[in-house]
C-alpha positions as a Markdown table, in Angstrom:
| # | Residue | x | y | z |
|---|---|---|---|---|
| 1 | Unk | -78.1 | 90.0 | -89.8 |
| 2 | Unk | -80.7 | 92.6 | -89.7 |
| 3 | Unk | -81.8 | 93.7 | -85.7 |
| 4 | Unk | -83.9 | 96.6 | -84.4 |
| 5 | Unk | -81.6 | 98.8 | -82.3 |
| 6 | Unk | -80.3 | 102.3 | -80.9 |
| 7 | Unk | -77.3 | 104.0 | -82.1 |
| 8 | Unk | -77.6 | 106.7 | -79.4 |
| 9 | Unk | -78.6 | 107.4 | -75.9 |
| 10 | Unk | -81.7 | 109.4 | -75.8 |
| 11 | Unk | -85.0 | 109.7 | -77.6 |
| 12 | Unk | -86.5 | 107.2 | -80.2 |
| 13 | Unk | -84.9 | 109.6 | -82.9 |
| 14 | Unk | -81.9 | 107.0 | -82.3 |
| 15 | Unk | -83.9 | 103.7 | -83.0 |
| 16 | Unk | -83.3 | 102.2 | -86.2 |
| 17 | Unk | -82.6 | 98.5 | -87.8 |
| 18 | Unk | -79.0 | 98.1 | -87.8 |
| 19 | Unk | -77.1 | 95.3 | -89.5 |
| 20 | Unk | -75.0 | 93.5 | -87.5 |
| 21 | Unk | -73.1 | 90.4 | -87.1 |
| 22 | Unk | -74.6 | 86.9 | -85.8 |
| 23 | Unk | -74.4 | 86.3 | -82.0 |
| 24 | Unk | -72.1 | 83.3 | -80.7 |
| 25 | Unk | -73.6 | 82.1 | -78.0 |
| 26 | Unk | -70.9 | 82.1 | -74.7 |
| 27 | Unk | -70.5 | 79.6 | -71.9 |
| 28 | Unk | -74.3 | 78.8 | -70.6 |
| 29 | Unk | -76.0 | 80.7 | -73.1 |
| 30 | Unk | -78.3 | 79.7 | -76.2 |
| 31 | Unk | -78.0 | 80.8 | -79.2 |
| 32 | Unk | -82.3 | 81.1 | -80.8 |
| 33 | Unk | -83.7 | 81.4 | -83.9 |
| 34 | Unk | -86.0 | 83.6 | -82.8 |
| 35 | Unk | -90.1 | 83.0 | -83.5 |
| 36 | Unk | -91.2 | 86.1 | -81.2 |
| 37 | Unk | -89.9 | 88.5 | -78.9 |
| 38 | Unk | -92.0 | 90.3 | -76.5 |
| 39 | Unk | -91.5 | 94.4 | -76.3 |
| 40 | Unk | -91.7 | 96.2 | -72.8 |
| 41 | Unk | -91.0 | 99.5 | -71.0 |
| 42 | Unk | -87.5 | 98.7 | -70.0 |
| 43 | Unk | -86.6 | 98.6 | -73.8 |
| 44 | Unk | -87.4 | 102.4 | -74.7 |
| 45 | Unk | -85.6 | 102.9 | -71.2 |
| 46 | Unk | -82.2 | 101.2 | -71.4 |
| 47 | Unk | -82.3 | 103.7 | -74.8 |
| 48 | Unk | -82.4 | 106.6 | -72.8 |
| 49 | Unk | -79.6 | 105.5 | -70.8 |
| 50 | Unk | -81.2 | 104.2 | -67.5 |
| 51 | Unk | -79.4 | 100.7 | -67.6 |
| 52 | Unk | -76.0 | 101.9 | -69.0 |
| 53 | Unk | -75.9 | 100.1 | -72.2 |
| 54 | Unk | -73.2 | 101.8 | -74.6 |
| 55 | Unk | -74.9 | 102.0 | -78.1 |
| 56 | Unk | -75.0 | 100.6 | -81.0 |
| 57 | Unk | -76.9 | 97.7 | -79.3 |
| 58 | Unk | -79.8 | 95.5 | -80.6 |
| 59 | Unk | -82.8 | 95.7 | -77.9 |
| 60 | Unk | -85.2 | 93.0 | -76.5 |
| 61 | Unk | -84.9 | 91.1 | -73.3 |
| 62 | Unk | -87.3 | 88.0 | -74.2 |
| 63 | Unk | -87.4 | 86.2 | -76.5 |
| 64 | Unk | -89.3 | 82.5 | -77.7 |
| 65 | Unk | -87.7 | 80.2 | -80.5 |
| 66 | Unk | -85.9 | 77.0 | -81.5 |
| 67 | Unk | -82.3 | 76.5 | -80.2 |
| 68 | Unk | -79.7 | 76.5 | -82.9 |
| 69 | Unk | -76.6 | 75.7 | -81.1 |
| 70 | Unk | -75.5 | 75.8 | -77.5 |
| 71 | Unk | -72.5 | 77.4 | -75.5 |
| 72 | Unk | -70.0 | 75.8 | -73.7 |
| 73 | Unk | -71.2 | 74.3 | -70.3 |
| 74 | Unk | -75.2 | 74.0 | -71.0 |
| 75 | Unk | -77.1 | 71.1 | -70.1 |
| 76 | Unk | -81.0 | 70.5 | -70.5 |
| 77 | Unk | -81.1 | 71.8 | -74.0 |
| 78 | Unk | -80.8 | 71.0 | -77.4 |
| 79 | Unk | -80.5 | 71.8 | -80.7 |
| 80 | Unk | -84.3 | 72.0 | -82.4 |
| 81 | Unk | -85.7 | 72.5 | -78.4 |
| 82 | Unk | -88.6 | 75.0 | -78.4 |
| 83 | Unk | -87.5 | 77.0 | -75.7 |
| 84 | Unk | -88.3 | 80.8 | -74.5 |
| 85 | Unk | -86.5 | 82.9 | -72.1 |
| 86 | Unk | -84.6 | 86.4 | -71.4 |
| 87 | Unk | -81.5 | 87.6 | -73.1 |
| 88 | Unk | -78.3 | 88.4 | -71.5 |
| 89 | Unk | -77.9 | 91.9 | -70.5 |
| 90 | Unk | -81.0 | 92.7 | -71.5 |
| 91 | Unk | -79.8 | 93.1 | -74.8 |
| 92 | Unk | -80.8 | 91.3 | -78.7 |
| 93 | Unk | -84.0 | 90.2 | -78.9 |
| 94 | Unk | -85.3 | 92.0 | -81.6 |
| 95 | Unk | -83.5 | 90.5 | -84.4 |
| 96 | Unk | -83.3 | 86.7 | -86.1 |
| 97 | Unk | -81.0 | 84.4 | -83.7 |
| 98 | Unk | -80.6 | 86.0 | -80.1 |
| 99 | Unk | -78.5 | 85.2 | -76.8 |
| 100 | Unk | -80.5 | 83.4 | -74.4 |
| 101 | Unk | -79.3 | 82.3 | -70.9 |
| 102 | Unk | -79.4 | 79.1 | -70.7 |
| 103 | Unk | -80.4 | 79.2 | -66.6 |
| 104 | Unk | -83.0 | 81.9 | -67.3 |
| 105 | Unk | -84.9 | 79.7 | -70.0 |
| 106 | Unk | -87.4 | 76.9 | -70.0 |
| 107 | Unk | -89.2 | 74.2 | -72.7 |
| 108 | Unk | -92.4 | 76.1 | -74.4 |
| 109 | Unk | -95.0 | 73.5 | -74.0 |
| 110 | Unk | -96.9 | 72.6 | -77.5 |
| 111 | Unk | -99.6 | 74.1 | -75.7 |
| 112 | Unk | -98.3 | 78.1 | -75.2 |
| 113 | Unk | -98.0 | 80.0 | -78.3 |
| 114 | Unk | -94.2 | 81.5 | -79.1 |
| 115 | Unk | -96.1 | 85.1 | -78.6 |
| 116 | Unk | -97.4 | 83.9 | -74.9 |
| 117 | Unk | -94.4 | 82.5 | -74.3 |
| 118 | Unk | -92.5 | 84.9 | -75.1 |
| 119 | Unk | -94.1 | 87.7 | -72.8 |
| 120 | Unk | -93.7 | 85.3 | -69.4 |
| 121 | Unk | -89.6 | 86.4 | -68.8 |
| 122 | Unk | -90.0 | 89.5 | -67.5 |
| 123 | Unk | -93.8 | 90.8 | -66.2 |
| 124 | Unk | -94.9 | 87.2 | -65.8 |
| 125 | Unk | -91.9 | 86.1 | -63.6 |
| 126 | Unk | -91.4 | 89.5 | -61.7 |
| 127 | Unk | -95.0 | 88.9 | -60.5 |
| 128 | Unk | -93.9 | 85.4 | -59.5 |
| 129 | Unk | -91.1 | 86.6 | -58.1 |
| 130 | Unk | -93.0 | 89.2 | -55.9 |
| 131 | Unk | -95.3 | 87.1 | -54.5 |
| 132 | Unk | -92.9 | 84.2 | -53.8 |
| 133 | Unk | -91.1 | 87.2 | -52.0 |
| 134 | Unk | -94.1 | 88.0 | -50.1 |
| 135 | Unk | -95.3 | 84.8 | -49.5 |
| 136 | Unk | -99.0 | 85.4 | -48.4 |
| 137 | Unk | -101.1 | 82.9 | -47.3 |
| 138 | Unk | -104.6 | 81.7 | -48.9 |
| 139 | Unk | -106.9 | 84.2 | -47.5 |
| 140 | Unk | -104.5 | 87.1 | -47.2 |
| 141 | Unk | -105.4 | 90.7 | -49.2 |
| 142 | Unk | -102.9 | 92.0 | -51.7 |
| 143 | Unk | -103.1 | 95.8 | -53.0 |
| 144 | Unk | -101.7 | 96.0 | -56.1 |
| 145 | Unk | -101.0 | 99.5 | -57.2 |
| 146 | Unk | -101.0 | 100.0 | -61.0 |
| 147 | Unk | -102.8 | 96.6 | -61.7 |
| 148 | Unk | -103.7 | 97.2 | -65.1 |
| 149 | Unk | -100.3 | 97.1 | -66.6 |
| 150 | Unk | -97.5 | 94.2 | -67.8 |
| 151 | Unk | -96.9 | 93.1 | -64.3 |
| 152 | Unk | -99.7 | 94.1 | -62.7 |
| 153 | Unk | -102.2 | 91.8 | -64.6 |
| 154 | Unk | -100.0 | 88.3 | -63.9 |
| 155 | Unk | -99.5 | 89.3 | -60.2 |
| 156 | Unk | -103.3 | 89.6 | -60.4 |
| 157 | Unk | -104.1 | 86.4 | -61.4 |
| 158 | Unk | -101.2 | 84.6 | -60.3 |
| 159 | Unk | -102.4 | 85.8 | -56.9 |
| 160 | Unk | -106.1 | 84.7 | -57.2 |
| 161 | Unk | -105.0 | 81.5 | -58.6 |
| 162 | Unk | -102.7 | 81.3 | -54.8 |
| 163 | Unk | -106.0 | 81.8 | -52.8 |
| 164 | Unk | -105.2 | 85.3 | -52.3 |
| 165 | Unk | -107.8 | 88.3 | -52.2 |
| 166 | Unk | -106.4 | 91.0 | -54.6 |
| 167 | Unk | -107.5 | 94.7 | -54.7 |
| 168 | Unk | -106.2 | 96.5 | -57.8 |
| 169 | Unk | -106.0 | 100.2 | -58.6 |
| 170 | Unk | -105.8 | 100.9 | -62.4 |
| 171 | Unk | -107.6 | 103.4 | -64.4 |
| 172 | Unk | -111.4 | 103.4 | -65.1 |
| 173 | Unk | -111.0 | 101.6 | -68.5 |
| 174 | Unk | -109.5 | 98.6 | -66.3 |
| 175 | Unk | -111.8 | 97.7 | -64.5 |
| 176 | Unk | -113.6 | 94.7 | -66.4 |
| 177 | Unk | -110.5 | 93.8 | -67.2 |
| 178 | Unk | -109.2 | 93.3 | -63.5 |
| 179 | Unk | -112.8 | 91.7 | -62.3 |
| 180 | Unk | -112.3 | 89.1 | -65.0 |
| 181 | Unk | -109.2 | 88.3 | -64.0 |
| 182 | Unk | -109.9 | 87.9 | -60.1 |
| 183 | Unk | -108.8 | 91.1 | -58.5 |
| 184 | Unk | -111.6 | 93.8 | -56.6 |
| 185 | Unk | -110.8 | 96.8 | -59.0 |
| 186 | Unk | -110.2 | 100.6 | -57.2 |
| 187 | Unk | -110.0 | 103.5 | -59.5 |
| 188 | Unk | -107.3 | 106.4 | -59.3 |
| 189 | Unk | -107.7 | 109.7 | -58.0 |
| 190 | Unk | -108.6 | 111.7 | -55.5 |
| 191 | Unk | -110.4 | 109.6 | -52.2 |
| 192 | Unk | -108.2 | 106.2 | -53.5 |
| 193 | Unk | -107.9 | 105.3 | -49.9 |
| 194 | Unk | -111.1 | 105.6 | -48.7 |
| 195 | Unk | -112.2 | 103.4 | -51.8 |
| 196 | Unk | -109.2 | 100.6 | -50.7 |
| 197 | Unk | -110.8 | 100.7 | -47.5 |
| 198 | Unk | -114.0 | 100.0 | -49.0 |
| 199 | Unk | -112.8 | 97.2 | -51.2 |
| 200 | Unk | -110.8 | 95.6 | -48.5 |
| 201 | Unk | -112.7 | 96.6 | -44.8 |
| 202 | Unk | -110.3 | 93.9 | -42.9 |
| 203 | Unk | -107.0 | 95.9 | -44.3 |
| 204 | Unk | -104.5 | 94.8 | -46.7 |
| 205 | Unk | -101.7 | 92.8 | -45.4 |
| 206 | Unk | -99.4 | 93.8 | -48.2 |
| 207 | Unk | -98.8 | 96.4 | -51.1 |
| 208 | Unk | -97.5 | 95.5 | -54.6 |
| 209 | Unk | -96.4 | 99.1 | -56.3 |
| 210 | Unk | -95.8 | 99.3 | -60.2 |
| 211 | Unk | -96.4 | 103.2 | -60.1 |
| 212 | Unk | -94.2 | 105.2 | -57.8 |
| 213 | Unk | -94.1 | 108.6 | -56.5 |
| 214 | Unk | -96.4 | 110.1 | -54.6 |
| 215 | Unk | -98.7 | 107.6 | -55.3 |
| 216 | Unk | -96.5 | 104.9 | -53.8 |
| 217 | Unk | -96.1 | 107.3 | -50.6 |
| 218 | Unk | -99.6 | 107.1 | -50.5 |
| 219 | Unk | -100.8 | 103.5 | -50.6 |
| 220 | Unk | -98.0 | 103.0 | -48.0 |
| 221 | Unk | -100.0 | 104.4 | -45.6 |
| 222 | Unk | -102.3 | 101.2 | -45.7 |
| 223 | Unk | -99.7 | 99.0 | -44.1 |
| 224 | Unk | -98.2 | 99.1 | -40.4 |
| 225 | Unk | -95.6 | 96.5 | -41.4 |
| 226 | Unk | -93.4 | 97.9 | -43.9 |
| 227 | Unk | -91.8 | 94.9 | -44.5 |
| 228 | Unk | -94.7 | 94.1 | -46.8 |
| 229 | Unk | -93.9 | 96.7 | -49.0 |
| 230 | Unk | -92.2 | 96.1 | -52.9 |
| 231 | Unk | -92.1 | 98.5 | -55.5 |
| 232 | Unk | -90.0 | 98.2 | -58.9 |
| 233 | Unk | -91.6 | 101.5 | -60.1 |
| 234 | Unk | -89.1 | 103.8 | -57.4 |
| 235 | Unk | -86.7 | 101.9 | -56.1 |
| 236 | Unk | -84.7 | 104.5 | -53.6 |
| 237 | Unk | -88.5 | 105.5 | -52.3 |
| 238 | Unk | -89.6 | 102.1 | -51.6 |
| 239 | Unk | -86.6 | 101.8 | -49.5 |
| 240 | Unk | -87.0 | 104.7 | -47.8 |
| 241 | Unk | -90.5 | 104.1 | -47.2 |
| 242 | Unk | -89.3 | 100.9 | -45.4 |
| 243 | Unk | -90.2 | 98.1 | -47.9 |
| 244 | Unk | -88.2 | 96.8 | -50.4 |
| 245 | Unk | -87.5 | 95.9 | -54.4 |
| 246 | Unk | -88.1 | 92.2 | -55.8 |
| 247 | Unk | -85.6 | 89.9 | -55.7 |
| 248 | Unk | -85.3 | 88.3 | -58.9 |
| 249 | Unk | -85.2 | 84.5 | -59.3 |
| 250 | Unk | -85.1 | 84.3 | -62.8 |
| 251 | Unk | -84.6 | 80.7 | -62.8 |
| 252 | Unk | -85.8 | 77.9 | -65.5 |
| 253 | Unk | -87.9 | 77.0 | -63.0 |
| 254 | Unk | -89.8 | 79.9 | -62.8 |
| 255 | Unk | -90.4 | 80.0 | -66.6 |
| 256 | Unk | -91.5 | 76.4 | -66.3 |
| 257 | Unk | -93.9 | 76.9 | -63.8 |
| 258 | Unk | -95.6 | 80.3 | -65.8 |
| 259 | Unk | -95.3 | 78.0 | -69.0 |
| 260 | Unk | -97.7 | 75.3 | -66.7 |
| 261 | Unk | -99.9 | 77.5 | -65.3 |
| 262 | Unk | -100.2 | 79.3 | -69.2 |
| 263 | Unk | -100.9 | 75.9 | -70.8 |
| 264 | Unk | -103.3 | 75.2 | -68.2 |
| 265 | Unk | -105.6 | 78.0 | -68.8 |
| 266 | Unk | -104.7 | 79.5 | -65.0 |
| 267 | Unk | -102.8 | 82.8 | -66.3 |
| 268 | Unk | -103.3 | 84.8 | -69.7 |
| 269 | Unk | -100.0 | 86.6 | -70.5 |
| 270 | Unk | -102.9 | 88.3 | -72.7 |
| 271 | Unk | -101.0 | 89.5 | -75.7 |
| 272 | Unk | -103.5 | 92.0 | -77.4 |
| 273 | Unk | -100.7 | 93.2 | -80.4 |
| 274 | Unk | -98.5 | 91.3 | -82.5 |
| 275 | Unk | -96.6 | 93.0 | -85.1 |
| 276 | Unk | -94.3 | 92.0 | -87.8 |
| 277 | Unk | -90.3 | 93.1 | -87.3 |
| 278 | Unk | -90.6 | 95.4 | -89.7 |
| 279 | Unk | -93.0 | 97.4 | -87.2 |
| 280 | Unk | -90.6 | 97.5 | -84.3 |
| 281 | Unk | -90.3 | 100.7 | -84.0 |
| 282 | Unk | -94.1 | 101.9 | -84.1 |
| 283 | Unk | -94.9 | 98.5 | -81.5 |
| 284 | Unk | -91.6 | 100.2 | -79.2 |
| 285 | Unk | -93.6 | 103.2 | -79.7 |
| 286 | Unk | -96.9 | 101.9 | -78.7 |
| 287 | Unk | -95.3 | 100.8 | -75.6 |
| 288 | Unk | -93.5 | 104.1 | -74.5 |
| 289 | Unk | -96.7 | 106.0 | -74.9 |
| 290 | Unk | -98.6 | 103.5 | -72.4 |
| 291 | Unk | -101.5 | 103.5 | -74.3 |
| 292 | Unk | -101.5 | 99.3 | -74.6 |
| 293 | Unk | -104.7 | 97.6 | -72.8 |
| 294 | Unk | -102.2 | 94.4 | -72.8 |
| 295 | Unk | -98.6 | 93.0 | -73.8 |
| 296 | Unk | -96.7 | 93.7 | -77.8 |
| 297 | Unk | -95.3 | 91.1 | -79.2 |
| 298 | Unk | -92.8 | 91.2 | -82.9 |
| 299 | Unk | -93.9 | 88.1 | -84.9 |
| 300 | Unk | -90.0 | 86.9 | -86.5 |
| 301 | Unk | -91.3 | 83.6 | -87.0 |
| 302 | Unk | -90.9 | 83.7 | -91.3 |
């Protein structure tokens, strides 16, 4: 079958559709015809290398479609089930049928689109994840540093929708974006604590960090308690800083509550781009540049 790949560790120069054989699905795995596939950061980075994947290897890590057959030991599903969820490895998305695990995927509802659906896996369910981690009461204030971005927009409303007060620091041309979905917005730059402090006079009882670096050193300043620190943007600083990564659920669960809350109007995966699979490589590009106001999704459903 025809898939969107890398054949070499490095620079996009490397992507390229590749042909390659159909995917057997293994013990608790699905094996999808696949309707859309969302497209994300960690794509163009497992190509340079950062996740250790030997090329050739197809990308995508979510993926929405029917089930066409299952593995050995998998339960809940069946064949013609609309389903969504992330691939194994984090590997073969972006082609026609695709590896799902069977533990990390849930029924789409007749109500989510395969392009919404397909965009929950990974920044809808790492903001669930976070927060579930953090477990703030109603009435509690969230920072969310980076808030305009994949994850940062779900762990905004996902947030709101818990009660919770959410202060988000994005750039200047998110800032609509963030009041409409439920979060004070703070721009970057120079003086960003002094406008956090303006947003959020009582304090902030935690800090969400999609960014890293030295802007991660310096929203940790806001907290006394540490332990109400997570960043997946710099893992080893987060750590040092005193706070910590998410832990991952990545259950069905999960993707069954996103998939309610989705269908009930209560969080937009907004998808702004969705492309055909013969523009994989310009929507991956899209995506590594960072220019995206929202999530890219490859239409496959033909």
């Amino acid at each position: 079958m025809r898939a969107y790949g890398f054949t070499a560790v490095g620079g996009p120069e490397h992507e390229a559709f590749l042909e390659v054989p159909e995917p057997e699905p293994g013990p608790g795995e699905l094996l999808v015809r696949v309707r859309a596939a969302g497209v994300n950061p960690g794509d163009w980075r497992l190509r340079e290398g950062s996740y250790g994947v030997e090329p050739p290897a197809v990308l995508g890590r979510e993926v929405a479609g029917t089930v066409e057959r299952l593995g050995p030991d998998v339960t809940g599903f069946a064949v013609g089930d609309e389903v969504f969820g992330g691939c194994p490895g984090m590997v073969g998305g972006f082609a026609p049928l695709a590896r799902v695990t069977a533990s990390f995927a849930a029924h789409r509802p007749a109500g989510v689109s395969p392009a919404d659906a397909a965009v929950l896996p990974v920044a809808a369910g790492t903001a669930y994840d976070a927060l579930t981690g953090l477990d703030l009461p109603p009435g509690a204030t969230l920072l969310v540093n980076g808030a305009g971005g994949g994850v940062g927009l779900p762990v905004v409303q996902l947030a709101a929708a818990r009660g919770i007060t959410v202060v988000g620091i994005a750039s200047r041309a998110k800032e609509e974006l963030l009041r409409r979905f439920g979060a004070v917005p703070v721009v970057y730059g120079d003086g960003v604590l002094d406008r956090v402090r303006a947003a959020a006079p009582g304090g902030v009882d935690a800090v969400f960090d999609l960014v890293g670096g030295d802007s991660l050193r310096t929203v940790a300043e806001l907290l006394t308690d540490r332990s109400r620190l997570r960043s997946v943007a710099d893992k080893p600083l987060v750590a040092k800083l005193g706070g910590a990564d998410v832990a991952r659920d990545r259950s069905t669960a999960v993707l069954t509550e996103l998939a309610r809350l989705v269908a009930a109007g209560a969080l937009d995966p907004h998808v702004t781009s969705v492309r055909p699979f013969d523009e994989a490589g310009a929507a991956l590009a899209a995506v590594e540049r960072g220019h995206e106001v929202g999530k890219v999704v490859l239409d496959l459903d033909v």
